[in-house]
Amino acid sequence: MEANLPKRKETRKSLRIKVISMGNAEVGKSCIIKRYCEKRFVPKYLATIGIDYGVTKVQIRDREIKVNIFDMAGHPFFYEVRNEFYKDTQGVVLVYDVGQKESFDALDAWMAEMKQELGPHGNMENIVFVVCANKIDCTKHRCVDESEGRLWAESRGFLYFETSAQTGEGINEMFQTFYSAIVELCDNGGKRPTSSMSVGFTKEQADTIRRIRNSKDSWDMLGVKPGATRDEVNKAYRKLAVLLHPDKCVAPGSEDAFKAVVNARTALLKNIK
Ligand code: GTP
Ligand code: MG
């Protein structure tokens, strides 16, 4: 009788995946991987020469995942070596240093390099990206704040984590969530599930927050010409308030952007008769 009973737990096929690391030199890509795989941190900088390859096994729920990690060198000098490794990737760990604005600004260039190497038939939509805002232990030097990084990542449908390879903060959570998302992608026939693509805010909201952050003065922030009338200022303010009101907008940084717009309007109206 017992022989006819269904097996209690069906062991699912193990999975093989390929992940790569991307980001400027010295942002901490190798250290993040080392912290997760070897539970240690090396303070001395040992630049990756071209590419480092490693295999690791991880358990995601009841699944054993074999991960092939290609840790890329961030230095431009190694472009010719790393460019062959972009293909057939399921996941990307995209890293910047929160104390180095340049490394954050370079994220777009890294995306462009990958896109170029994948060629016209490559599909970036079906790759899981996790953005690591690394070195959060260096609080004194921080110049890219959480909402700025989160906005960049989430407006693209990417995961976002604050990490420190030095203290280990955020590293396990980041890899667990990252690998779970890749398993979900593989179970979904290699396509990013639509649920993970809906970001909860619009491109217009994300672009507006970015524009407000980068505006040079209150006129610029409201998007009106210097010398604009009260009516023009109020009209521009109302438009932005509707777009960014914290009750309506869940984009990272919307609350600060909303406050900045309120202050800009107050400052401008004070000086307009
Ligand atoms: P390339 O291989 O040249 O592309 O650099 P990488 O991005 O792999 O950087 P790596 O991991 O080698 O780290 C660069 C330097 O930053 C090393 O001196 C590390 O010790 C240091 N570092 C990495 N992560 C952290 C961190 O979270 N906090 C602090 N304080 N230092 C870190
Ligand atoms: Mg490295």
Short mmCIF file of C-alpha atoms and ligand atoms in Angstrom, two decimals:
data_model
loop_
_atom_site.label_atom_id
_atom_site.label_comp_id
_atom_site.label_asym_id
_atom_site.label_seq_id
_atom_site.Cartn_x
_atom_site.Cartn_y
_atom_site.Cartn_z
CA MET A 1 0.00 0.00 0.00
CA GLU A 2 2.66 2.38 1.01
CA ALA A 3 4.45 1.96 -2.30
CA ASN A 4 1.54 3.68 -4.05
CA LEU A 5 1.67 6.78 -1.92
CA PRO A 6 3.01 9.87 -3.68
CA LYS A 7 6.45 10.97 -2.62
CA ARG A 8 6.16 13.45 0.25
CA LYS A 9 8.54 15.99 -1.10
CA GLU A 10 9.39 16.28 -4.71
CA THR A 11 13.03 17.24 -5.10
CA ARG A 12 13.19 19.76 -7.88
CA LYS A 13 15.95 19.75 -10.44
CA SER A 14 19.01 21.67 -9.38
CA LEU A 15 19.69 24.83 -11.31
CA ARG A 16 22.83 26.27 -12.88
CA ILE A 17 23.09 30.00 -13.27
CA LYS A 18 25.61 32.56 -14.41
CA VAL A 19 26.06 35.87 -12.64
CA ILE A 20 28.52 38.68 -13.26
CA SER A 21 29.70 41.68 -11.26
CA MET A 22 29.88 45.12 -12.82
CA GLY A 23 30.97 48.58 -11.71
CA ASN A 24 33.97 50.90 -11.55
CA ALA A 25 37.34 49.76 -10.25
CA GLU A 26 37.73 49.75 -6.47
CA VAL A 27 34.03 49.99 -5.60
CA GLY A 28 34.19 46.63 -3.79
CA LYS A 29 32.86 44.00 -6.24
CA SER A 30 35.39 41.33 -5.31
CA CYS A 31 35.04 42.08 -1.60
CA ILE A 32 31.24 41.70 -1.75
CA ILE A 33 31.62 38.28 -3.35
CA LYS A 34 34.37 37.29 -0.92
CA ARG A 35 32.29 38.39 2.06
CA TYR A 36 29.38 36.21 0.93
CA CYS A 37 31.36 33.14 -0.18
CA GLU A 38 34.22 33.17 2.31
CA LYS A 39 32.79 35.29 5.15
CA ARG A 40 35.85 37.49 5.29
CA PHE A 41 37.07 40.93 4.29
CA VAL A 42 40.42 41.98 2.89
CA PRO A 43 41.20 45.67 3.47
CA LYS A 44 44.11 45.74 1.03
CA TYR A 45 43.11 46.57 -2.55
CA LEU A 46 43.99 43.76 -4.93
CA ALA A 47 42.69 44.79 -8.34
CA THR A 48 41.03 42.03 -10.32
CA ILE A 49 43.08 41.28 -13.38
CA GLY A 50 40.64 40.88 -16.25
CA ILE A 51 38.24 38.46 -14.68
CA ASP A 52 37.98 36.11 -11.70
CA TYR A 53 35.86 33.01 -11.96
CA GLY A 54 34.37 30.95 -9.16
CA VAL A 55 31.64 28.39 -8.56
CA THR A 56 29.49 28.26 -5.49
CA LYS A 57 26.42 26.32 -4.39
CA VAL A 58 23.52 28.02 -2.67
CA GLN A 59 20.23 26.77 -1.28
CA ILE A 60 17.17 28.78 -2.23
CA ARG A 61 14.08 27.35 -0.52
CA ASP A 62 14.14 23.64 -1.50
CA ARG A 63 16.37 24.25 -4.50
CA GLU A 64 20.09 23.73 -4.88
CA ILE A 65 21.57 26.38 -7.14
CA LYS A 66 24.97 26.12 -8.72
CA VAL A 67 26.23 29.63 -9.31
CA ASN A 68 28.99 30.46 -11.76
CA ILE A 69 30.32 33.85 -10.75
CA PHE A 70 32.34 35.97 -13.13
CA ASP A 71 33.86 38.83 -11.17
CA MET A 72 34.86 41.50 -13.65
CA ALA A 73 37.66 44.01 -13.42
CA GLY A 74 36.27 47.53 -13.38
CA HIS A 75 39.32 49.24 -14.81
CA PRO A 76 38.85 50.43 -18.43
CA PHE A 77 42.17 48.77 -19.28
CA PHE A 78 40.51 45.34 -19.00
CA TYR A 79 37.63 46.04 -21.36
CA GLU A 80 39.04 43.65 -23.99
CA VAL A 81 39.17 40.82 -21.47
CA ARG A 82 35.80 41.25 -19.82
CA ASN A 83 33.71 42.03 -22.91
CA GLU A 84 33.39 38.35 -23.84
CA PHE A 85 31.74 37.46 -20.54
CA TYR A 86 28.50 39.39 -20.76
CA LYS A 87 26.62 36.75 -22.75
CA ASP A 88 24.24 34.14 -21.26
CA THR A 89 23.99 35.93 -17.95
CA GLN A 90 20.96 35.57 -15.69
CA GLY A 91 22.00 38.03 -13.00
CA VAL A 92 24.16 41.12 -12.57
CA VAL A 93 25.54 42.56 -9.35
CA LEU A 94 25.99 46.23 -10.22
CA VAL A 95 28.11 48.02 -7.63
CA TYR A 96 28.98 51.61 -6.79
CA ASP A 97 30.75 53.24 -3.86
CA VAL A 98 28.45 55.59 -1.88
CA GLY A 99 31.47 57.80 -1.18
CA GLN A 100 32.36 58.21 -4.83
CA LYS A 101 29.79 60.01 -6.96
CA GLU A 102 31.71 59.15 -10.12
CA SER A 103 31.11 55.46 -9.58
CA PHE A 104 27.36 56.11 -9.24
CA ASP A 105 27.29 58.27 -12.36
CA ALA A 106 29.12 55.47 -14.20
CA LEU A 107 26.24 52.99 -13.77
CA ASP A 108 24.63 54.13 -17.03
CA ALA A 109 27.91 53.57 -18.88
CA TRP A 110 28.12 50.03 -17.46
CA MET A 111 24.61 49.31 -18.68
CA ALA A 112 25.57 50.68 -22.09
CA GLU A 113 28.70 48.51 -22.24
CA MET A 114 26.69 45.39 -21.46
CA LYS A 115 24.00 46.30 -23.99
CA GLN A 116 26.62 46.85 -26.66
CA GLU A 117 28.34 43.54 -25.96
CA LEU A 118 25.04 41.62 -26.03
CA GLY A 119 24.38 43.04 -29.45
CA PRO A 120 21.07 43.75 -31.18
CA HIS A 121 19.56 40.37 -30.21
CA GLY A 122 20.55 40.51 -26.57
CA ASN A 123 17.73 41.09 -24.14
CA MET A 124 18.50 43.06 -20.99
CA GLU A 125 14.85 42.85 -19.90
CA ASN A 126 15.21 39.27 -18.82
CA ILE A 127 18.21 39.65 -16.58
CA VAL A 128 17.96 40.25 -12.84
CA PHE A 129 19.95 43.29 -11.76
CA VAL A 130 20.80 44.12 -8.17
CA VAL A 131 22.35 47.48 -7.43
CA CYS A 132 24.68 47.51 -4.43
CA ALA A 133 25.31 50.87 -2.79
CA ASN A 134 28.53 49.69 -1.19
CA LYS A 135 30.86 50.96 1.58
CA ILE A 136 27.99 52.27 3.72
CA ASP A 137 30.31 51.84 6.72
CA CYS A 138 32.23 54.93 5.51
CA THR A 139 29.50 57.31 6.70
CA LYS A 140 31.76 60.39 6.77
CA HIS A 141 32.49 60.24 3.06
CA ARG A 142 29.03 59.34 1.85
CA CYS A 143 27.90 61.56 -1.02
CA VAL A 144 25.22 59.46 -2.79
CA ASP A 145 22.23 59.08 -0.51
CA GLU A 146 19.86 56.15 -0.33
CA SER A 147 16.93 57.76 -2.14
CA GLU A 148 19.11 58.76 -5.09
CA GLY A 149 20.49 55.25 -5.51
CA ARG A 150 17.15 53.58 -4.90
CA LEU A 151 15.45 55.83 -7.44
CA TRP A 152 18.04 54.96 -10.10
CA ALA A 153 17.61 51.24 -9.43
CA GLU A 154 13.88 50.95 -8.86
CA SER A 155 12.92 53.16 -11.79
CA ARG A 156 14.58 50.49 -13.95
CA GLY A 157 12.92 47.58 -12.16
CA PHE A 158 16.22 46.63 -10.46
CA LEU A 159 16.71 45.46 -6.89
CA TYR A 160 18.53 47.85 -4.57
CA PHE A 161 20.57 47.09 -1.45
CA GLU A 162 22.80 49.11 0.84
CA THR A 163 25.87 47.02 1.58
CA SER A 164 29.18 46.94 3.35
CA ALA A 165 31.62 44.21 2.45
CA GLN A 166 33.64 45.35 5.44
CA THR A 167 30.99 44.81 8.13
CA GLY A 168 28.87 42.36 6.14
CA GLU A 169 25.78 44.56 6.42
CA GLY A 170 23.21 43.83 3.73
CA ILE A 171 25.32 41.22 1.95
CA ASN A 172 23.40 38.03 2.82
CA GLU A 173 20.00 39.66 2.33
CA MET A 174 21.15 41.03 -1.00
CA PHE A 175 22.37 37.68 -2.35
CA GLN A 176 19.33 35.77 -1.01
CA THR A 177 16.90 38.18 -2.67
CA PHE A 178 19.00 38.28 -5.84
CA TYR A 179 19.21 34.49 -6.19
CA SER A 180 15.51 34.08 -5.34
CA ALA A 181 14.65 36.54 -8.12
CA ILE A 182 16.84 34.58 -10.57
CA VAL A 183 15.14 31.30 -9.59
CA GLU A 184 11.79 32.98 -10.15
CA LEU A 185 13.02 34.15 -13.55
CA CYS A 186 14.18 30.64 -14.53
CA ASP A 187 10.87 29.14 -13.35
CA ASN A 188 9.12 31.71 -15.49
CA GLY A 189 10.76 30.41 -18.66
CA GLY A 190 13.69 32.85 -18.48
CA LYS A 191 11.45 35.91 -18.45
CA ARG A 192 11.37 38.48 -15.68
CA PRO A 193 7.96 38.03 -13.99
CA THR A 194 5.72 40.99 -14.76
CA SER A 195 5.09 41.51 -11.02
CA SER A 196 8.76 42.41 -10.51
CA MET A 197 8.63 44.92 -13.35
CA SER A 198 5.90 47.16 -11.99
CA VAL A 199 7.67 49.82 -9.99
CA GLY A 200 4.72 51.70 -8.48
CA PHE A 201 5.72 55.08 -9.88
CA THR A 202 5.98 56.66 -13.30
CA LYS A 203 9.00 57.64 -15.36
CA GLU A 204 7.75 61.24 -15.23
CA GLN A 205 7.84 61.15 -11.41
CA ALA A 206 11.35 59.63 -11.37
CA ASP A 207 12.66 62.13 -13.94
CA THR A 208 11.09 65.05 -12.08
CA ILE A 209 12.71 64.05 -8.77
CA ARG A 210 16.08 63.79 -10.51
CA ARG A 211 15.58 67.17 -12.19
CA ILE A 212 14.67 68.79 -8.86
CA ARG A 213 17.77 67.34 -7.20
CA ASN A 214 19.98 68.75 -9.91
CA SER A 215 18.33 72.16 -10.22
CA LYS A 216 20.60 75.15 -9.71
CA ASP A 217 18.11 77.54 -8.05
CA SER A 218 14.45 77.94 -7.09
CA TRP A 219 13.42 79.16 -10.58
CA ASP A 220 15.05 76.18 -12.14
CA MET A 221 13.48 73.86 -9.60
CA LEU A 222 9.96 75.04 -10.45
CA GLY A 223 10.79 75.03 -14.14
CA VAL A 224 9.98 78.73 -14.67
CA LYS A 225 12.07 81.54 -16.11
CA PRO A 226 13.73 84.01 -13.71
CA GLY A 227 11.32 86.93 -13.36
CA ALA A 228 8.18 84.77 -13.77
CA THR A 229 4.91 86.13 -12.33
CA ARG A 230 3.13 84.90 -9.17
CA ASP A 231 0.60 83.12 -11.36
CA GLU A 232 3.29 81.34 -13.32
CA VAL A 233 5.07 80.27 -10.13
CA ASN A 234 1.84 79.02 -8.58
CA LYS A 235 0.84 77.16 -11.71
CA ALA A 236 4.22 75.40 -11.93
CA TYR A 237 4.08 74.63 -8.21
CA ARG A 238 0.61 73.06 -8.43
CA LYS A 239 1.67 70.83 -11.28
CA LEU A 240 4.69 69.55 -9.35
CA ALA A 241 2.71 69.20 -6.11
CA VAL A 242 0.15 66.95 -7.82
CA LEU A 243 2.91 64.84 -9.33
CA LEU A 244 5.03 64.49 -6.19
CA HIS A 245 2.65 64.71 -3.26
CA PRO A 246 3.75 62.00 -0.77
CA ASP A 247 0.16 60.67 -0.65
CA LYS A 248 0.31 59.98 -4.37
CA CYS A 249 3.95 59.32 -5.15
CA VAL A 250 5.91 56.39 -3.77
CA ALA A 251 9.11 57.04 -5.75
CA PRO A 252 12.23 57.17 -3.54
CA GLY A 253 13.07 60.76 -2.69
CA SER A 254 9.59 62.13 -3.50
CA GLU A 255 9.06 63.49 -0.01
CA ASP A 256 12.29 65.50 -0.06
CA ALA A 257 11.59 66.69 -3.59
CA PHE A 258 8.09 67.79 -2.55
CA LYS A 259 9.47 69.73 0.43
CA ALA A 260 12.11 71.37 -1.77
CA VAL A 261 9.39 72.49 -4.20
CA VAL A 262 7.30 73.96 -1.36
CA ASN A 263 10.35 75.87 -0.08
CA ALA A 264 11.27 77.08 -3.56
CA ARG A 265 7.78 78.46 -4.12
CA THR A 266 7.77 80.22 -0.73
CA ALA A 267 11.17 81.76 -1.44
CA LEU A 268 10.14 82.97 -4.90
CA LEU A 269 6.79 84.41 -3.84
CA LYS A 270 8.47 86.43 -1.09
CA ASN A 271 10.31 88.41 -3.72
CA ILE A 272 7.54 88.79 -6.30
CA LYS A 273 5.14 91.70 -5.87
P1 GTP B 1 38.42 45.98 -9.39
O1 GTP B 1 38.69 44.55 -9.25
O2 GTP B 1 39.64 46.80 -9.66
O3 GTP B 1 37.34 46.29 -10.39
O4 GTP B 1 37.87 46.53 -7.94
P2 GTP B 1 36.70 45.90 -7.05
O5 GTP B 1 35.44 46.63 -7.36
O6 GTP B 1 36.67 44.43 -7.15
O7 GTP B 1 37.15 46.39 -5.59
P3 GTP B 1 37.67 45.48 -4.37
O8 GTP B 1 36.61 44.53 -3.95
O9 GTP B 1 38.98 44.93 -4.71
O10 GTP B 1 37.79 46.60 -3.23
C1 GTP B 1 38.49 47.82 -3.44
C2 GTP B 1 38.92 48.42 -2.13
O11 GTP B 1 37.79 48.85 -1.38
C3 GTP B 1 39.69 47.47 -1.22
O12 GTP B 1 40.71 48.18 -0.56
C4 GTP B 1 38.65 46.98 -0.23
O13 GTP B 1 39.20 46.61 0.99
C5 GTP B 1 37.77 48.21 -0.10
N1 GTP B 1 36.37 47.88 0.21
C6 GTP B 1 35.56 47.04 -0.47
N2 GTP B 1 34.33 47.00 0.08
C7 GTP B 1 34.36 47.84 1.14
C8 GTP B 1 33.39 48.24 2.12
O14 GTP B 1 32.24 47.83 2.14
N3 GTP B 1 33.80 49.16 3.04
C9 GTP B 1 35.08 49.66 3.06
N4 GTP B 1 35.38 50.53 4.02
N5 GTP B 1 36.00 49.30 2.17
C10 GTP B 1 35.66 48.41 1.21
MG MG B 2 37.76 43.10 -8.20
#
